[in-house]
CSV table of C-alpha atoms in Angstrom, one decimal:
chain,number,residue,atom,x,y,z
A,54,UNK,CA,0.0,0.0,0.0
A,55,UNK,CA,2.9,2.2,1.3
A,56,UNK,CA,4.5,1.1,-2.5
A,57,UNK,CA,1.3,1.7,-4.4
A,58,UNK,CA,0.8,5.4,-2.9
A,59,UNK,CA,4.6,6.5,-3.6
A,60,UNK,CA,4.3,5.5,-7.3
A,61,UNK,CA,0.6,7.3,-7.4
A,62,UNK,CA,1.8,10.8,-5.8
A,63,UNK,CA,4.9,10.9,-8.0
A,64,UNK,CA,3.0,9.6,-11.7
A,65,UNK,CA,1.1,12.9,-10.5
A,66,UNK,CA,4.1,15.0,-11.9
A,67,UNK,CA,4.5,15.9,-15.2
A,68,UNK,CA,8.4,15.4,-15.4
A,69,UNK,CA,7.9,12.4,-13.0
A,70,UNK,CA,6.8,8.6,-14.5
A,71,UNK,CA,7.3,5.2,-12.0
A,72,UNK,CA,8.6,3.1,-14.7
A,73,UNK,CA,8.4,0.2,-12.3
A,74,UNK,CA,8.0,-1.5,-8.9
A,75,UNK,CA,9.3,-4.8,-6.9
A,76,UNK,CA,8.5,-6.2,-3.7
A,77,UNK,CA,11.6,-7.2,-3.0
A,78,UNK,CA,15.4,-7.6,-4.0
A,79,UNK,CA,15.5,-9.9,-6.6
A,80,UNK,CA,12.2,-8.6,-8.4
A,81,UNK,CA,14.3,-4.7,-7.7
A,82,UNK,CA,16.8,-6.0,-9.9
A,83,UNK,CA,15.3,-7.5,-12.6
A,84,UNK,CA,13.0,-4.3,-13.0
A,85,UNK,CA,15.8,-2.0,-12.8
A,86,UNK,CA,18.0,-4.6,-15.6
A,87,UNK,CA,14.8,-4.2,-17.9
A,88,UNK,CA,13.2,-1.1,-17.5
A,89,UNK,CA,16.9,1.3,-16.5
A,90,UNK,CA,15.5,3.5,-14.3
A,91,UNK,CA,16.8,7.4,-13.9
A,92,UNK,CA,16.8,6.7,-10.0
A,93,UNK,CA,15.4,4.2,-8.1
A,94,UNK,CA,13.8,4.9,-4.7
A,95,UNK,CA,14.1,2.1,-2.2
A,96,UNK,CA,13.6,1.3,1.9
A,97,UNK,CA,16.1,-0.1,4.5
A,98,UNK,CA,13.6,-2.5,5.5
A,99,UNK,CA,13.2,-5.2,2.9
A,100,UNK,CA,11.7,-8.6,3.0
A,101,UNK,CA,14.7,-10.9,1.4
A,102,UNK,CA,17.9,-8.5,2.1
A,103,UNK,CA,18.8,-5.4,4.2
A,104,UNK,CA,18.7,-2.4,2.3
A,105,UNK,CA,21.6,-1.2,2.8
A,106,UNK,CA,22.8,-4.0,1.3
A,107,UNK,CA,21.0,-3.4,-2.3
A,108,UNK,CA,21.9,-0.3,-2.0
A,109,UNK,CA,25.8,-1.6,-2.3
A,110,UNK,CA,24.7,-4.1,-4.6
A,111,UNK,CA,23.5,-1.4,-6.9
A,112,UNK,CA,26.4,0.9,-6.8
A,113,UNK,CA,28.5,-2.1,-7.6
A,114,UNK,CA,26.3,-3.5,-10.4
A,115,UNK,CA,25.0,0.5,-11.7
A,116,UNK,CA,27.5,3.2,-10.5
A,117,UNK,CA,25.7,5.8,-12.5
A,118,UNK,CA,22.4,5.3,-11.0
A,119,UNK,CA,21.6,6.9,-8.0
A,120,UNK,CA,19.8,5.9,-5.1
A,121,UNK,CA,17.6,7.4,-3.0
A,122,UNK,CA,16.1,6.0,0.5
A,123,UNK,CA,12.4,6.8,1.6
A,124,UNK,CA,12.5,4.8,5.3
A,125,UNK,CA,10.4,4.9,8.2
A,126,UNK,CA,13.7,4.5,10.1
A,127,UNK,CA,15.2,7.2,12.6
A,128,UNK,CA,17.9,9.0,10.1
A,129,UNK,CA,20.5,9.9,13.1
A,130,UNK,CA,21.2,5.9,12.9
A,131,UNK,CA,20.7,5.1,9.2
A,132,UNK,CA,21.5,8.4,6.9
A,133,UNK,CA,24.9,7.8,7.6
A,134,UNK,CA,25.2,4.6,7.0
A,135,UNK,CA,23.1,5.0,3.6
A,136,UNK,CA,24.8,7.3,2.0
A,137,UNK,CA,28.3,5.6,3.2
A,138,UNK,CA,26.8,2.5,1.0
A,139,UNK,CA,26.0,4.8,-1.9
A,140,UNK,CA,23.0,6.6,-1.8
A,141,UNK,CA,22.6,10.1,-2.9
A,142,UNK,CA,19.8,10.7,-0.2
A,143,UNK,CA,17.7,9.8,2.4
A,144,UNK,CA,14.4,11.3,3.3
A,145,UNK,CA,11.9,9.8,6.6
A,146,UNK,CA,8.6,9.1,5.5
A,147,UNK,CA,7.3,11.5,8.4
A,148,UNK,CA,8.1,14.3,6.2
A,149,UNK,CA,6.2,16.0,3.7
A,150,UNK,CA,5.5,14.4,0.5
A,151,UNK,CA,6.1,18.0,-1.3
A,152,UNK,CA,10.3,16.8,0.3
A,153,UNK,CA,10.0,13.5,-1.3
A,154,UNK,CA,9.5,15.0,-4.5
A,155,UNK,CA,12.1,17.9,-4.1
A,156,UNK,CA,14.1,15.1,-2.9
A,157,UNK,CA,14.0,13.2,-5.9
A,158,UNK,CA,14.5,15.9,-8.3
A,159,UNK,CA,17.5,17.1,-6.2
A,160,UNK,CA,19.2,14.0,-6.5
A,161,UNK,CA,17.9,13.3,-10.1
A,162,UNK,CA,20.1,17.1,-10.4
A,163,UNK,CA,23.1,14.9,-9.0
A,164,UNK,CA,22.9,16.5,-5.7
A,165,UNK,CA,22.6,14.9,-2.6
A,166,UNK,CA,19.8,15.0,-0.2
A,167,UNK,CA,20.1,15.0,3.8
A,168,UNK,CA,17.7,16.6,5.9
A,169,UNK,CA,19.5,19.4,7.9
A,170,UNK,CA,20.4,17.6,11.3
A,171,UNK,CA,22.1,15.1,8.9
A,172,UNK,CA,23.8,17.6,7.0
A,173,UNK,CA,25.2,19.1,10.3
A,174,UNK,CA,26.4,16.1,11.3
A,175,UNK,CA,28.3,15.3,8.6
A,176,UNK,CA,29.7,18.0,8.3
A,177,UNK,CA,30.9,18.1,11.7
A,178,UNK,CA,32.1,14.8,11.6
A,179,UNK,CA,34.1,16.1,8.1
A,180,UNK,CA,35.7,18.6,9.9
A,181,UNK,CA,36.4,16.1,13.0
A,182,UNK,CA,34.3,17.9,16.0
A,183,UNK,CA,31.3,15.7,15.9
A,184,UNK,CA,28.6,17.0,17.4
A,185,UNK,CA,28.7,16.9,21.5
A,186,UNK,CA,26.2,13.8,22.9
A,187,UNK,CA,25.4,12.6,18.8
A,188,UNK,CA,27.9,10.0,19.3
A,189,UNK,CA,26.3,6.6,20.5
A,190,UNK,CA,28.0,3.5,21.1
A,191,UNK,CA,25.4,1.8,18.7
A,192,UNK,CA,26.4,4.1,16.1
A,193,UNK,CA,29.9,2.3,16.1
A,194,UNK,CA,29.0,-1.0,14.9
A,195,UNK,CA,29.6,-1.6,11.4
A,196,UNK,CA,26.7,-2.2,9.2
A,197,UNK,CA,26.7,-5.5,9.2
A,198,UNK,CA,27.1,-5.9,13.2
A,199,UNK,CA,24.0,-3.3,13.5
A,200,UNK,CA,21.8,-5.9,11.6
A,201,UNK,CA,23.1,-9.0,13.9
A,202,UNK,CA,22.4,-6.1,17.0
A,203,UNK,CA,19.0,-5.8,15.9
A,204,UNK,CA,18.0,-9.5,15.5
A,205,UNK,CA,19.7,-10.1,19.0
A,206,UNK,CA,17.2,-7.6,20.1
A,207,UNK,CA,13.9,-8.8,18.3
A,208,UNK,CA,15.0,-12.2,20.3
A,209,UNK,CA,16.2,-14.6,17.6
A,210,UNK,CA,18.6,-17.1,17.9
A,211,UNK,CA,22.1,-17.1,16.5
A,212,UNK,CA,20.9,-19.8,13.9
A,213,UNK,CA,18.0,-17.9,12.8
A,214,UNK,CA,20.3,-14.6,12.5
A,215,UNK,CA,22.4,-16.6,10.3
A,216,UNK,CA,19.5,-17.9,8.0
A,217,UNK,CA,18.0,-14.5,7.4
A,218,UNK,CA,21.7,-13.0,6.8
A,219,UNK,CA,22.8,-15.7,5.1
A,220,UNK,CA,26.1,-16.3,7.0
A,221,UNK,CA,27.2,-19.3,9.5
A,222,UNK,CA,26.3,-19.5,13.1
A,223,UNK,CA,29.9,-18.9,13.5
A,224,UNK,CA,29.8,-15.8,11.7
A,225,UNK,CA,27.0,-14.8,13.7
A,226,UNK,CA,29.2,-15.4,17.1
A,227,UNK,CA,32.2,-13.6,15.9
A,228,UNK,CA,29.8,-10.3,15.4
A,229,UNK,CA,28.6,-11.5,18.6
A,230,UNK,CA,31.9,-11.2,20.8
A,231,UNK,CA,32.7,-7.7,18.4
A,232,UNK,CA,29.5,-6.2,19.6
A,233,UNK,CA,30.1,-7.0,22.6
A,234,UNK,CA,33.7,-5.6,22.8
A,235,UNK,CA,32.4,-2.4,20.7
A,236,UNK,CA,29.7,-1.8,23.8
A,237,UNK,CA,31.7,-2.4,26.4
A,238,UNK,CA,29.6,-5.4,27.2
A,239,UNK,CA,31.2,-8.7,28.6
A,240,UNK,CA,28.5,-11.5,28.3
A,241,UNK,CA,26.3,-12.6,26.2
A,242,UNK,CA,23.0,-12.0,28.1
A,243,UNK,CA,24.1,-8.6,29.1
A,244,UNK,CA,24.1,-8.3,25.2
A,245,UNK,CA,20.4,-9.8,24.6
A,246,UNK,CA,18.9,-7.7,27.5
A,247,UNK,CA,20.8,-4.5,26.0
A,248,UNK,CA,19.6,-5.2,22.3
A,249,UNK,CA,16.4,-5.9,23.8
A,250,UNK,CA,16.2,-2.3,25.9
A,251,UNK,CA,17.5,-0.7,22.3
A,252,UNK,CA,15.0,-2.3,20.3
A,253,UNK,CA,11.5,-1.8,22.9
A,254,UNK,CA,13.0,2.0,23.4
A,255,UNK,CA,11.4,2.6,19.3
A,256,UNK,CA,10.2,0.4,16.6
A,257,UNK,CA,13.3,1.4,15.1
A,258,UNK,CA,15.7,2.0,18.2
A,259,UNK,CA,16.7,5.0,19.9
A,260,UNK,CA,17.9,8.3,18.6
């Protein structure tokens, strides 16, 4: 539904078209192979792969085409992370749908597109003074320990964590002990029941 209204408010502009639609990864890919896209316009949260992940897929397989990230996901933990994979932008889908659309058309331009708290913090960070209390240890994981953070915290177990990622168990336990050691943490259930508070603080975690 979230898919269907997207592709009606933008085939409501006249310099705008949706030239197709996927529910997921593979179908992304496939539409993008056959139909080439000017931009494609893509969540974090997919059914068969984490966004982020397509989104490095795609500047690997199409370095010309840009991306551009329309997630329900708290930008202070994900903007970053998105345009560090590739993206050219990243809009919340609290805002305004009049910024979805300058969004698009800024970063169909070639510009990016950050909201302004994420523009000041990259900047700051750029210049090396990031901003005072911004800095979470959460926001230190790699991309890749985040995701195994966040299943810890939606209660799964390690082999289930490796089946939706797609790695080994003992994959899964090296990311363990690193998150661990990255938050300062020195047991396992001290990790479950802090992944646990991180994850029941928001639908998407804490700011």
């Amino acid at each position: 539904m979230m898919r269907e209204g997207l592709a009606h408010l933008i085939n409501q502009e006249p310099d705008l078209v949706v030239c197709g639609q996927a529910r997921n990864v593979a179908e992304a890919l496939s539409a993008i192979a056959g139909c080439q896209p000017g931009l494609v316009l893509t969540d974090i949260t997919l059914p068969d792969k984490n966004g982020l992940e397509l989104i490095k897929d795609l500047t690997a397989l199409h370095p010309r085409l840009p991306v551009l990230v329309s997630s329900m996901h708290d930008e202070s933990l994900y903007a970053e992370r998105a345009l560090r994979a590739g993206a050219r932008g990243y809009i919340t889908k609290e805002e305004a749908r009049e910024k979805l659309l300058q969004a698009i058309r800024q970063v169909l331009r070639g510009d990016l597109y950050v909201n302004e708290k994420t523009s000041a913090r990259i900047v700051a960070a750029f210049s090396g003074r990031p901003e005072a209390g911004k800095t979470t240890p959460v926001s230190l994981l790699t991309d890749r320990e985040f995701e195994v953070f966040q299943l810890i915290g939606q209660g799964l177990s390690t082999e289930k964590i490796g089946s939706l990622l797609h790695i080994s168990a003992k994959t899964v336990e090296t990311h363990r002990v690193r998150i661990k050691a990255r938050l300062g943490l020195a047991t396992v259930p001290e990790l479950i029941a802090y992944a646990a508070r991180w994850a029941g603080a928001c639908p998407d975690g804490p700011a």
